[in-house]
C-alpha positions in Angstrom: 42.5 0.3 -9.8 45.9 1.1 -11.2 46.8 4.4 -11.8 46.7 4.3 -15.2 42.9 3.9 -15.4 43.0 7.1 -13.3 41.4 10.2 -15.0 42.0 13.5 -13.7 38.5 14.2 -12.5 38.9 11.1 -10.4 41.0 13.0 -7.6 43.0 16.1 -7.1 45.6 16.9 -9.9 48.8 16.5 -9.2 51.0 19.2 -7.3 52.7 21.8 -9.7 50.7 20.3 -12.6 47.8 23.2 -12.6 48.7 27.4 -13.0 46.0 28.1 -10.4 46.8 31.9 -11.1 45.1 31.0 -14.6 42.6 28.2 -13.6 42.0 29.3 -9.9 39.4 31.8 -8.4 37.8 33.7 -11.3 35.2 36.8 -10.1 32.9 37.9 -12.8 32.3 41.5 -11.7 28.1 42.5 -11.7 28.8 44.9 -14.0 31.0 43.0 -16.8 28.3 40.2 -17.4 28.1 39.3 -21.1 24.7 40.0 -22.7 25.7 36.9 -24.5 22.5 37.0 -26.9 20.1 39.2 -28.7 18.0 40.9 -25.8 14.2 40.5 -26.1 11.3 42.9 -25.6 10.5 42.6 -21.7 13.7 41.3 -20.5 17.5 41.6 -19.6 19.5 38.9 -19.8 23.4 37.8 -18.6 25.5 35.5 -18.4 28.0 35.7 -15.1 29.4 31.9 -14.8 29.1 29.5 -18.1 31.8 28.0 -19.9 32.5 30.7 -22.3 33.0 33.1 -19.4 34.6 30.8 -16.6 35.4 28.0 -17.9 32.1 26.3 -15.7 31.5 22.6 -16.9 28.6 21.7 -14.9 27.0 25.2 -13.6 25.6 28.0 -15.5 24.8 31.3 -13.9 23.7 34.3 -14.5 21.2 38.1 -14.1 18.2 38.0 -15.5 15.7 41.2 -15.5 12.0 40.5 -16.1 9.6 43.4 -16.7 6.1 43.8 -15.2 3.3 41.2 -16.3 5.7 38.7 -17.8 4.7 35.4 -18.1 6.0 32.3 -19.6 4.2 29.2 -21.4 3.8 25.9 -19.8 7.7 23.8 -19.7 10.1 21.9 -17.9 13.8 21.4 -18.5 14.3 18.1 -18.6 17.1 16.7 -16.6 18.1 20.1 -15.1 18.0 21.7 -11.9 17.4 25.2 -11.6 17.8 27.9 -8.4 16.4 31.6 -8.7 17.5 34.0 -6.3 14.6 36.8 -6.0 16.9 39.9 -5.4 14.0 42.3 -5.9 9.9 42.3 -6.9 7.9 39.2 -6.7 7.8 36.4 -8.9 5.5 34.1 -8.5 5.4 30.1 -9.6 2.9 27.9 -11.2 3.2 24.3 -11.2 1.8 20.7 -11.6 0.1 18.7 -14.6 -2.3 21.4 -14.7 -0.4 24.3 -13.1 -2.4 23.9 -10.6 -0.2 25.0 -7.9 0.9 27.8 -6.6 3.6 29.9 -4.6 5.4 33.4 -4.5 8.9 34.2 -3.3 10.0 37.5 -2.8 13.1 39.6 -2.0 15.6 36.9 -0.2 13.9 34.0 -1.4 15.1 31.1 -3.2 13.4 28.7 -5.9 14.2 25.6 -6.5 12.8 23.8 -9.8 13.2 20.0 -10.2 14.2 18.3 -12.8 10.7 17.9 -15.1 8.3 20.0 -13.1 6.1 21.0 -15.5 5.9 25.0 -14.8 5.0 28.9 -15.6 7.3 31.4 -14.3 5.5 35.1 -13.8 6.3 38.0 -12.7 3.8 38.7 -10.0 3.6 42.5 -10.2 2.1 45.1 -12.6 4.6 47.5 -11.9 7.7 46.8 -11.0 10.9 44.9 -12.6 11.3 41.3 -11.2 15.5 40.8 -11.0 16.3 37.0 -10.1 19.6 35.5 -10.3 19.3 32.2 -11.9 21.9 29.0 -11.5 21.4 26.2 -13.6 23.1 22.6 -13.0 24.1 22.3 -16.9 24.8 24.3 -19.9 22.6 23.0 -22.1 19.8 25.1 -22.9 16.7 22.6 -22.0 13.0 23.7 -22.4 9.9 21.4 -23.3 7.3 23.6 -23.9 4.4 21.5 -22.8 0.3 21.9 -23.9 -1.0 22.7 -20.7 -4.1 25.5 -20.6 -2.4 27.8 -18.2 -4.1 29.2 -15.2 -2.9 32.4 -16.0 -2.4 32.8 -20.4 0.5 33.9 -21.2 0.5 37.4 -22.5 2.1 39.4 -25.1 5.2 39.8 -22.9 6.9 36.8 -22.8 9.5 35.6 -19.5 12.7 34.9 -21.6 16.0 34.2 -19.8 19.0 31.6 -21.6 16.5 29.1 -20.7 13.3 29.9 -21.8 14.9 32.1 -25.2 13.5 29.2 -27.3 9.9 30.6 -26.6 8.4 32.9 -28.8 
């Protein structure tokens, strides 16, 4: 290939031709995260690593602070990938055609959720706050709410993060 059919994602840019004081390392300090969007009822959302904040073209990051009993509706996210990072409570996952299975994660734990799983997100515990840190593999804000008769109904408070914010 000659180098003119090069792009600069192909390889490293050249030396000298980046200010890596101004494009380099960025850290988003824990408390300096942009509540980037009207909070809901139930929840506490922000936004750490997106391309607003960091300049992030293929990750989006963030806090996200779900109170007792939450539950979301039936949905995937399309093409994305997602990670949650249980920091503390108990959040526990439904999944499958018709939600039909089932796992916890805890303090420590990671969650991984495939592109197109159909799946409810709840917060397993009555009493106590559910803080995850989520990582998404895109920007875009992806949910297909799908008509699946939960296991568990939703309830009046809803699991709404930058993902899931289309959902009533």
């Amino acid at each position: 290939m000659s180098d003119h059919h090069h792009h600069h994602h192909d390889g490293p840019p050249a030396a000298g031709s980046v200010d890596w004081k101004e494009h380099g390392i960025k850290v988003i300090p824990g408390d300096q995260l942009d509540p980037n969007t009207a909070q809901t009822p139930g929840m506490n959302r922000a936004a750490a690593i997106n391309t607003a904040r960091a300049g992030a073209k293929k990750l989006w990051a963030g806090t996200v602070k779900i109170y007792p009993n939450a539950k979301t509706g039936a949905h995937h996210h399309g093409e994305l990938e997602s990670v949650i990072y249980v920091v503390s409570g108990r959040a526990r996952m439904r999944w499958g055609e018709n939600l039909e299975y089932v796992a916890e994660a805890g303090p420590g734990d990671f969650i991984f959720v495939p592109p197109f799983v159909p799946h409810q997100e709840i917060n397993a515990s009555t009493d106590e706050p559910l803080d995850c840190v989520l990582v998404r593999s895109d920007n875009e804000n992806v949910v297909v709410n799908l008509d699946i008769e939960p296991v568990e109904k939703p309830e009046a408070v809803k699991w709404v993060d930058p993902v899931h914010r289309g959902e009533a």
